[in-house]
mmCIF file of C-alpha atoms in Angstrom:
data_model
loop_
_atom_site.group_PDB
_atom_site.id
_atom_site.type_symbol
_atom_site.label_atom_id
_atom_site.label_comp_id
_atom_site.label_asym_id
_atom_site.label_seq_id
_atom_site.Cartn_x
_atom_site.Cartn_y
_atom_site.Cartn_z
ATOM 1 C CA MET O 20 63.493 94.136 81.569
ATOM 2 C CA SER O 21 63.400 97.858 81.616
ATOM 3 C CA SER O 22 65.851 99.442 83.979
ATOM 4 C CA LYS O 23 66.029 102.674 85.795
ATOM 5 C CA ILE O 24 68.764 105.260 85.709
ATOM 6 C CA ALA O 25 69.566 107.635 88.514
ATOM 7 C CA VAL O 26 71.871 110.599 88.724
ATOM 8 C CA MET O 27 73.544 111.401 91.991
ATOM 9 C CA ALA O 28 75.751 114.435 91.741
ATOM 10 C CA ASP O 29 76.073 118.067 92.591
ATOM 11 C CA PRO O 30 72.930 120.147 91.913
ATOM 12 C CA ASP O 31 74.170 121.621 88.637
ATOM 13 C CA THR O 32 75.058 118.283 87.149
ATOM 14 C CA VAL O 33 71.718 116.880 88.226
ATOM 15 C CA THR O 34 69.947 119.776 86.543
ATOM 16 C CA GLY O 35 71.874 119.096 83.365
ATOM 17 C CA PHE O 36 71.003 115.438 83.284
ATOM 18 C CA MET O 37 67.395 116.156 84.042
ATOM 19 C CA LEU O 38 67.387 118.401 80.999
ATOM 20 C CA GLY O 39 68.793 115.457 79.112
ATOM 21 C CA GLY O 40 65.848 113.379 80.165
ATOM 22 C CA ILE O 41 66.756 111.408 83.268
ATOM 23 C CA LYS O 42 63.980 111.870 85.737
ATOM 24 C CA GLU O 43 65.582 110.492 88.857
ATOM 25 C CA GLY O 44 67.965 113.130 90.085
ATOM 26 C CA PHE O 45 69.458 113.125 93.552
ATOM 27 C CA PRO O 46 71.358 116.316 94.252
ATOM 28 C CA VAL O 47 74.084 115.872 96.818
ATOM 29 C CA LYS O 48 74.237 118.701 99.286
ATOM 30 C CA ASN O 49 76.693 117.324 101.742
ATOM 31 C CA MET O 50 79.007 114.394 101.481
ATOM 32 C CA GLU O 51 77.880 112.657 104.675
ATOM 33 C CA GLU O 52 74.452 111.945 103.330
ATOM 34 C CA ALA O 53 75.731 110.897 99.944
ATOM 35 C CA GLY O 54 77.057 107.582 101.185
ATOM 36 C CA GLU O 55 73.682 106.566 102.555
ATOM 37 C CA THR O 56 71.907 107.746 99.426
ATOM 38 C CA LEU O 57 74.295 105.752 97.311
ATOM 39 C CA LYS O 58 73.601 102.547 99.206
ATOM 40 C CA LYS O 59 69.879 103.119 98.918
ATOM 41 C CA LEU O 60 70.096 103.862 95.207
ATOM 42 C CA ALA O 61 72.198 100.792 94.554
ATOM 43 C CA LYS O 62 69.314 98.590 95.600
ATOM 44 C CA GLU O 63 66.793 100.304 93.409
ATOM 45 C CA TYR O 64 68.468 101.440 90.225
ATOM 46 C CA SER O 65 70.521 99.553 87.717
ATOM 47 C CA ILE O 66 72.560 102.436 86.376
ATOM 48 C CA ILE O 67 73.834 105.173 88.640
ATOM 49 C CA ILE O 68 75.645 108.143 87.228
ATOM 50 C CA THR O 69 77.769 110.022 89.700
ATOM 51 C CA THR O 70 80.674 112.429 89.621
ATOM 52 C CA GLU O 71 84.320 111.592 90.064
ATOM 53 C CA LYS O 72 84.460 113.703 93.174
ATOM 54 C CA ILE O 73 81.742 111.713 94.903
ATOM 55 C CA GLY O 74 83.322 108.571 93.543
ATOM 56 C CA ASP O 75 86.638 109.414 95.167
ATOM 57 C CA ASN O 76 84.931 110.060 98.474
ATOM 58 C CA PHE O 77 83.134 106.746 98.514
ATOM 59 C CA ARG O 78 85.637 104.592 96.737
ATOM 60 C CA GLU O 79 85.202 101.716 99.179
ATOM 61 C CA THR O 80 81.420 101.693 99.036
ATOM 62 C CA ILE O 81 81.465 101.795 95.258
ATOM 63 C CA ASP O 82 84.059 99.062 94.971
ATOM 64 C CA LYS O 83 82.023 96.900 97.289
ATOM 65 C CA ILE O 84 78.804 97.449 95.378
ATOM 66 C CA SER O 85 80.324 96.865 91.985
ATOM 67 C CA SER O 86 82.296 93.805 92.985
ATOM 68 C CA GLU O 87 79.272 92.094 94.497
ATOM 69 C CA SER O 88 77.251 91.753 91.337
ATOM 70 C CA ALA O 89 76.996 92.872 87.748
ATOM 71 C CA LEU O 90 74.284 95.392 88.548
ATOM 72 C CA PRO O 91 74.027 98.212 89.411
ATOM 73 C CA MET O 92 76.748 99.750 87.342
ATOM 74 C CA ILE O 93 78.093 102.945 88.767
ATOM 75 C CA ILE O 94 79.517 105.315 86.207
ATOM 76 C CA GLU O 95 81.702 108.187 87.223
ATOM 77 C CA ILE O 96 81.822 111.253 85.064
ATOM 78 C CA PRO O 97 83.691 114.519 85.419
ATOM 79 C CA ASP O 98 81.679 117.382 86.856
ATOM 80 C CA LYS O 99 81.438 120.967 85.787
ATOM 81 C CA LYS O 100 84.952 121.808 86.814
ATOM 82 C CA GLY O 101 86.370 119.174 84.508
ATOM 83 C CA SER O 102 87.799 115.805 85.247
ATOM 84 C CA ILE O 103 90.127 115.215 88.118
ATOM 85 C CA ASP O 104 93.695 114.670 87.062
ATOM 86 C CA ARG O 105 94.554 111.247 88.250
ATOM 87 C CA GLU O 106 97.953 109.762 88.218
ATOM 88 C CA SER O 107 96.572 106.626 86.725
ATOM 89 C CA ASP O 108 93.402 105.582 85.056
ATOM 90 C CA PRO O 109 91.912 102.695 87.049
ATOM 91 C CA ILE O 110 90.712 100.916 83.912
ATOM 92 C CA ARG O 111 94.081 101.258 82.276
ATOM 93 C CA ASP O 112 95.768 99.907 85.382
ATOM 94 C CA LEU O 113 93.440 96.955 85.356
ATOM 95 C CA ILE O 114 94.176 96.226 81.715
ATOM 96 C CA LYS O 115 97.873 96.497 82.344
ATOM 97 C CA ARG O 116 97.659 94.083 85.233
ATOM 98 C CA VAL O 117 95.668 91.537 83.284
ATOM 99 C CA ILE O 118 97.444 91.632 79.952
ATOM 100 C CA GLY O 119 100.831 92.591 81.245
ATOM 101 C CA VAL O 120 101.490 95.309 78.695
ATOM 102 C CA GLU O 121 100.172 98.766 78.062
ATOM 103 C CA MET O 122 97.339 98.462 75.583
ATOM 104 C CA VAL O 123 95.196 101.544 75.456
ATOM 105 C CA GLU O 124 96.742 104.853 74.594
ATOM 106 C CA MET T 30 116.479 70.710 94.321
ATOM 107 C CA ALA T 31 114.259 69.739 97.137
ATOM 108 C CA GLN T 32 111.286 68.282 95.421
ATOM 109 C CA GLU T 33 107.879 69.130 96.740
ATOM 110 C CA MET T 34 105.719 66.199 97.548
ATOM 111 C CA ILE T 35 102.368 65.507 99.045
ATOM 112 C CA GLU T 36 102.921 64.863 102.733
ATOM 113 C CA GLY T 37 101.861 61.773 104.581
ATOM 114 C CA ILE T 38 101.439 59.382 101.699
ATOM 115 C CA ASN T 39 102.062 55.687 102.144
ATOM 116 C CA PRO T 40 104.074 54.124 99.376
ATOM 117 C CA THR T 41 101.531 51.519 98.416
ATOM 118 C CA ARG T 42 100.086 50.432 95.114
ATOM 119 C CA MET T 43 96.668 51.695 96.120
ATOM 120 C CA GLU T 44 97.990 55.197 96.664
ATOM 121 C CA LEU T 45 99.926 55.036 93.444
ATOM 122 C CA LEU T 46 96.815 54.231 91.441
ATOM 123 C CA LYS T 47 94.859 56.949 93.209
ATOM 124 C CA LEU T 48 97.582 59.509 92.547
ATOM 125 C CA LYS T 49 97.814 58.596 88.897
ATOM 126 C CA GLN T 50 94.085 59.177 88.612
ATOM 127 C CA ARG T 51 94.476 62.547 90.281
ATOM 128 C CA GLU T 52 97.305 63.474 87.982
ATOM 129 C CA LYS T 53 95.203 62.670 84.952
ATOM 130 C CA LEU T 54 92.395 64.851 86.287
ATOM 131 C CA ALA T 55 94.725 67.717 87.110
ATOM 132 C CA VAL T 56 96.273 67.688 83.644
ATOM 133 C CA LYS T 57 92.864 67.640 82.037
ATOM 134 C CA GLY T 58 91.676 70.493 84.239
ATOM 135 C CA HIS T 59 94.802 72.431 83.461
ATOM 136 C CA SER T 60 94.309 72.228 79.714
ATOM 137 C CA LEU T 61 90.639 73.162 80.037
ATOM 138 C CA LEU T 62 91.425 76.164 82.197
ATOM 139 C CA LYS T 63 94.108 77.225 79.796
ATOM 140 C CA GLU T 64 91.595 77.185 76.984
ATOM 141 C CA LYS T 65 89.192 79.189 79.098
ATOM 142 C CA ARG T 66 91.877 81.739 79.846
ATOM 143 C CA ASN T 67 92.739 82.120 76.178
ATOM 144 C CA ALA T 68 89.111 82.556 75.195
ATOM 145 C CA LEU T 69 88.632 85.170 77.911
ATOM 146 C CA ILE T 70 91.673 87.107 76.812
ATOM 147 C CA MET T 71 90.444 87.056 73.236
ATOM 148 C CA GLU T 72 87.114 88.457 74.352
ATOM 149 C CA PHE T 73 88.979 91.009 76.437
ATOM 150 C CA PHE T 74 90.872 92.259 73.403
ATOM 151 C CA ASN T 75 87.631 92.654 71.490
ATOM 152 C CA ILE T 76 86.279 94.859 74.249
ATOM 153 C CA LEU T 77 89.510 96.827 74.387
ATOM 154 C CA GLU T 78 88.961 97.862 70.793
ATOM 155 C CA ARG T 79 85.733 99.478 71.903
ATOM 156 C CA VAL T 80 87.030 101.220 75.001
ATOM 157 C CA LYS T 81 89.630 103.182 73.080
ATOM 158 C CA GLY T 82 88.673 106.789 73.154
ATOM 159 C CA SER T 83 85.198 106.321 74.549
ATOM 160 C CA ARG T 84 86.208 107.888 77.868
ATOM 161 C CA GLU T 85 87.567 110.893 75.982
ATOM 162 C CA ASN T 86 84.409 111.167 73.913
ATOM 163 C CA VAL T 87 82.292 111.294 77.031
ATOM 164 C CA ASN T 88 84.507 113.909 78.621
ATOM 165 C CA LEU T 89 84.460 116.112 75.538
ATOM 166 C CA LYS T 90 80.719 115.862 75.089
ATOM 167 C CA LEU T 91 80.123 116.610 78.740
ATOM 168 C CA GLU T 92 82.395 119.608 78.644
ATOM 169 C CA GLU T 93 80.340 121.085 75.817
ATOM 170 C CA ALA T 94 77.148 120.253 77.638
ATOM 171 C CA TYR T 95 78.323 121.932 80.843
ATOM 172 C CA GLN T 96 79.285 125.018 78.912
ATOM 173 C CA ASP T 97 75.821 125.303 77.428
ATOM 174 C CA LEU T 98 74.254 124.632 80.784
ATOM 175 C CA THR T 99 76.276 127.384 82.384
ATOM 176 C CA ALA T 100 75.365 129.740 79.565
ATOM 177 C CA ALA T 101 71.698 128.929 80.097
ATOM 178 C CA GLN T 102 72.052 129.494 83.819
ATOM 179 C CA VAL T 103 73.697 132.814 83.212
ATOM 180 C CA SER T 104 71.044 134.072 80.844
ATOM 181 C CA MET T 105 67.985 132.711 82.637
ATOM 182 C CA GLY T 106 69.017 132.229 86.211
ATOM 183 C CA ASP T 107 69.685 129.057 88.121
ATOM 184 C CA LEU T 108 66.150 128.545 89.302
ATOM 185 C CA ALA T 109 64.497 128.964 85.918
ATOM 186 C CA VAL T 110 66.809 126.373 84.382
ATOM 187 C CA ARG T 111 65.996 123.962 87.167
ATOM 188 C CA LYS T 112 62.319 124.593 86.641
ATOM 189 C CA ALA T 113 62.663 123.831 82.957
ATOM 190 C CA ALA T 114 64.646 120.700 83.803
ATOM 191 C CA MET T 115 61.905 119.499 86.103
ATOM 192 C CA SER T 116 59.366 119.489 83.332
ATOM 193 C CA VAL T 117 61.458 117.628 80.798
ATOM 194 C CA THR T 118 59.940 114.310 79.895
ATOM 195 C CA GLU T 119 61.826 111.098 80.300
ATOM 196 C CA SER T 120 63.919 110.266 77.275
ATOM 197 C CA VAL T 121 66.039 107.272 78.030
ATOM 198 C CA ASN T 122 64.820 103.763 77.773
ATOM 199 C CA VAL T 123 67.290 101.181 78.880
ATOM 200 C CA ASP T 124 67.133 97.444 78.589
ATOM 201 C CA ILE T 125 69.749 95.465 80.384
ATOM 202 C CA ASP T 126 70.372 91.939 79.310
ATOM 203 C CA ALA T 127 73.000 89.548 80.426
ATOM 204 C CA ARG T 128 75.373 87.731 78.166
ATOM 205 C CA SER T 129 77.608 84.948 79.269
ATOM 206 C CA VAL T 130 81.223 84.911 78.176
ATOM 207 C CA MET T 131 82.773 81.625 79.286
ATOM 208 C CA GLY T 132 80.632 81.660 82.387
ATOM 209 C CA VAL T 133 81.140 85.321 83.191
ATOM 210 C CA VAL T 134 77.880 87.161 83.120
ATOM 211 C CA VAL T 135 78.382 90.544 81.537
ATOM 212 C CA PRO T 136 75.698 93.145 80.994
ATOM 213 C CA VAL T 137 74.505 94.079 77.554
ATOM 214 C CA ILE T 138 72.725 97.363 77.505
ATOM 215 C CA ASP T 139 70.237 98.097 74.864
ATOM 216 C CA SER T 140 69.562 101.741 75.314
ATOM 217 C CA GLU T 141 67.319 103.855 73.295
ATOM 218 C CA THR T 142 67.504 107.568 73.589
ATOM 219 C CA LYS T 143 64.809 109.222 71.671
ATOM 220 C CA LYS T 144 66.049 112.013 69.519
ATOM 221 C CA ARG T 145 63.508 114.542 70.510
ATOM 222 C CA THR T 146 62.568 117.718 68.838
ATOM 223 C CA ILE T 147 62.416 120.881 70.880
ATOM 224 C CA THR T 148 58.674 120.689 71.259
ATOM 225 C CA GLU T 149 58.756 117.185 72.637
ATOM 226 C CA ARG T 150 61.020 118.020 75.527
ATOM 227 C CA GLY T 151 58.198 119.433 77.546
ATOM 228 C CA TYR T 152 59.286 122.821 78.829
ATOM 229 C CA GLY T 153 57.778 126.077 77.761
ATOM 230 C CA PHE T 154 59.365 128.424 75.269
ATOM 231 C CA MET T 155 58.202 131.653 76.739
ATOM 232 C CA ASP T 156 60.702 131.853 79.517
ATOM 233 C CA THR T 157 63.518 129.656 78.292
ATOM 234 C CA SER T 158 66.593 130.553 76.379
ATOM 235 C CA VAL T 159 67.885 128.809 73.283
ATOM 236 C CA LYS T 160 70.851 127.721 75.343
ATOM 237 C CA VAL T 161 68.574 125.411 77.285
ATOM 238 C CA ASP T 162 67.721 123.607 74.071
ATOM 239 C CA GLU T 163 71.380 123.279 73.232
ATOM 240 C CA ALA T 164 72.247 122.015 76.667
ATOM 241 C CA ALA T 165 69.382 119.524 76.641
ATOM 242 C CA LYS T 166 70.462 118.176 73.281
ATOM 243 C CA LYS T 167 74.069 117.795 74.377
ATOM 244 C CA PHE T 168 73.102 116.110 77.615
ATOM 245 C CA GLU T 169 70.918 113.650 75.737
ATOM 246 C CA GLU T 170 73.865 112.759 73.567
ATOM 247 C CA SER T 171 76.195 112.439 76.503
ATOM 248 C CA ILE T 172 73.783 110.181 78.369
ATOM 249 C CA GLN T 173 73.875 107.815 75.428
ATOM 250 C CA LEU T 174 77.669 107.848 75.441
ATOM 251 C CA ILE T 175 77.858 107.462 79.210
ATOM 252 C CA ILE T 176 75.633 104.410 79.210
ATOM 253 C CA GLU T 177 77.752 102.836 76.504
ATOM 254 C CA LEU T 178 80.903 103.622 78.429
ATOM 255 C CA GLY T 179 79.414 102.150 81.568
ATOM 256 C CA GLU T 180 78.646 98.916 79.802
ATOM 257 C CA ILE T 181 82.134 98.634 78.377
ATOM 258 C CA GLU T 182 83.911 99.487 81.614
ATOM 259 C CA LYS T 183 81.769 97.093 83.602
ATOM 260 C CA THR T 184 82.449 94.314 81.121
ATOM 261 C CA ILE T 185 86.156 95.001 81.296
ATOM 262 C CA MET T 186 86.125 94.875 85.074
ATOM 263 C CA LEU T 187 84.200 91.618 85.204
ATOM 264 C CA LEU T 188 86.315 89.967 82.524
ATOM 265 C CA ALA T 189 89.526 91.172 84.122
ATOM 266 C CA GLY T 190 88.543 89.673 87.456
ATOM 267 C CA GLU T 191 87.733 86.355 85.864
ATOM 268 C CA ILE T 192 90.927 86.347 83.801
ATOM 269 C CA GLU T 193 92.977 87.001 86.908
ATOM 270 C CA SER T 194 91.448 84.171 88.875
ATOM 271 C CA THR T 195 91.674 81.776 85.928
ATOM 272 C CA LYS T 196 95.295 82.721 85.432
ATOM 273 C CA ARG T 197 96.007 82.046 89.066
ATOM 274 C CA ARG T 198 94.398 78.659 88.887
ATOM 275 C CA VAL T 199 96.244 77.725 85.702
ATOM 276 C CA ASN T 200 99.534 78.735 87.282
ATOM 277 C CA ALA T 201 98.803 76.909 90.510
ATOM 278 C CA LEU T 202 98.023 73.733 88.616
ATOM 279 C CA GLU T 203 100.978 74.087 86.308
ATOM 280 C CA HIS T 204 103.646 75.005 88.810
ATOM 281 C CA ILE T 205 102.549 73.480 92.081
ATOM 282 C CA ILE T 206 99.883 70.835 91.981
ATOM 283 C CA ILE T 207 100.915 68.847 88.926
ATOM 284 C CA PRO T 208 104.663 68.784 89.746
ATOM 285 C CA ARG T 209 103.840 67.802 93.298
ATOM 286 C CA ILE T 210 101.736 64.865 92.180
ATOM 287 C CA GLU T 211 104.393 63.842 89.662
ATOM 288 C CA ASN T 212 107.065 63.876 92.323
ATOM 289 C CA THR T 213 104.967 61.847 94.687
ATOM 290 C CA VAL T 214 104.233 59.293 91.978
ATOM 291 C CA LYS T 215 107.936 59.034 91.271
ATOM 292 C CA TYR T 216 108.699 58.651 94.952
ATOM 293 C CA ILE T 217 106.170 55.874 95.407
ATOM 294 C CA GLU T 218 107.404 54.066 92.329
ATOM 295 C CA MET T 219 110.955 54.247 93.593
ATOM 296 C CA ARG T 220 109.966 53.013 97.013
ATOM 297 C CA LEU T 221 108.065 50.118 95.512
ATOM 298 C CA GLU T 222 110.998 49.155 93.320
ATOM 299 C CA GLU T 223 113.298 49.370 96.273
ATOM 300 C CA MET T 224 111.028 47.107 98.279
ATOM 301 C CA GLU T 225 110.943 44.702 95.380
ATOM 302 C CA ARG T 226 114.706 44.549 95.313
ATOM 303 C CA GLU T 227 114.917 44.132 99.055
ATOM 304 C CA ASN T 228 112.501 41.299 98.836
ATOM 305 C CA PHE T 229 114.453 39.732 96.012
ATOM 306 C CA VAL T 230 117.645 39.835 97.982
ATOM 307 C CA ARG T 231 115.876 38.440 101.010
ATOM 308 C CA LEU T 232 114.537 35.547 98.991
ATOM 309 C CA LYS T 233 117.984 34.809 97.611
ATOM 310 C CA MET T 234 119.426 34.844 101.089
ATOM 311 C CA ILE T 235 116.779 32.476 102.359
ATOM 312 C CA LYS T 236 117.360 30.169 99.418
ATOM 313 C CA LYS T 237 121.058 30.170 100.168
ATOM 314 C CA THR T 238 120.528 29.374 103.850
ATOM 315 C CA ILE T 239 118.151 26.593 103.021
ATOM 316 C CA GLU T 240 120.632 25.152 100.519
ATOM 317 C CA THR T 241 123.564 25.234 102.964
ATOM 318 C CA GLU T 242 121.370 23.652 105.647
ATOM 319 C CA GLU T 243 120.427 20.896 103.235
ATOM 320 C CA VAL T 244 124.079 20.229 102.366
ATOM 321 C CA ASN T 245 125.098 20.215 106.023
ATOM 322 C CA GLY T 246 122.053 18.264 107.178
#
């Protein structure tokens, strides 16, 4: 099964990824529309690349989508301004909760 | 210690047999679940080996890519870069398969990013800067890394969820359900023994009465 990849991010990031060879770019102009776009994309694409900023804005939607089934996978990447400094890495927290000790440096 | 028991159980032999059956089943289920949990955790550790540093790799690669992109935008203008981006041909080919780890379906991504030469990318050379080529190359590489990262993180999330629920079930069986059944079994056995003794005493008493009646009569 061949799967489709989409990028949903700010215009610059979308341009970059289109240069890299992903044809389905969805520039986000304002945050209100992004939530709707995200829901629509989740039905159609199996990999969605988005930025951490958008991810933070739609944390609930993303959590809901990714907990429902294995696909689509939503990957958050830092945007042009660099990654957001978070107090904790969600993956690391998860690992800590499951294993009980800090594993990944 | 107040011992937890199953409520509303009649101390009869029928119930005792039924409970013993249930206890056997619960113990069996407990050991199976424990094995499942251990296997999942082992798998989890394997994945953890792969996640180390992959987030950082992606971030570093992307940072370089953004720098080149910005440089291209500066030298050519925003619009021209976007125009070039529009005409780039598709490069990524992704196959998603599912693999089952102890009943948890995790994705396995088989991605294939073509390493393209400059001519294959599909934009013209007349009006593009060399920075565009650099940026395109770096973005191609980062896409590959990002897809890999996505697969790993997704797998971790799915496995973690399953491990948590399995853990909870193992603990519930171990600390609540099995002790409760054991206590109830013990209670029924004690009640039955007590009834036996009562009956014994009763029989003795009756025998005694009959004997005295016979002597007197």
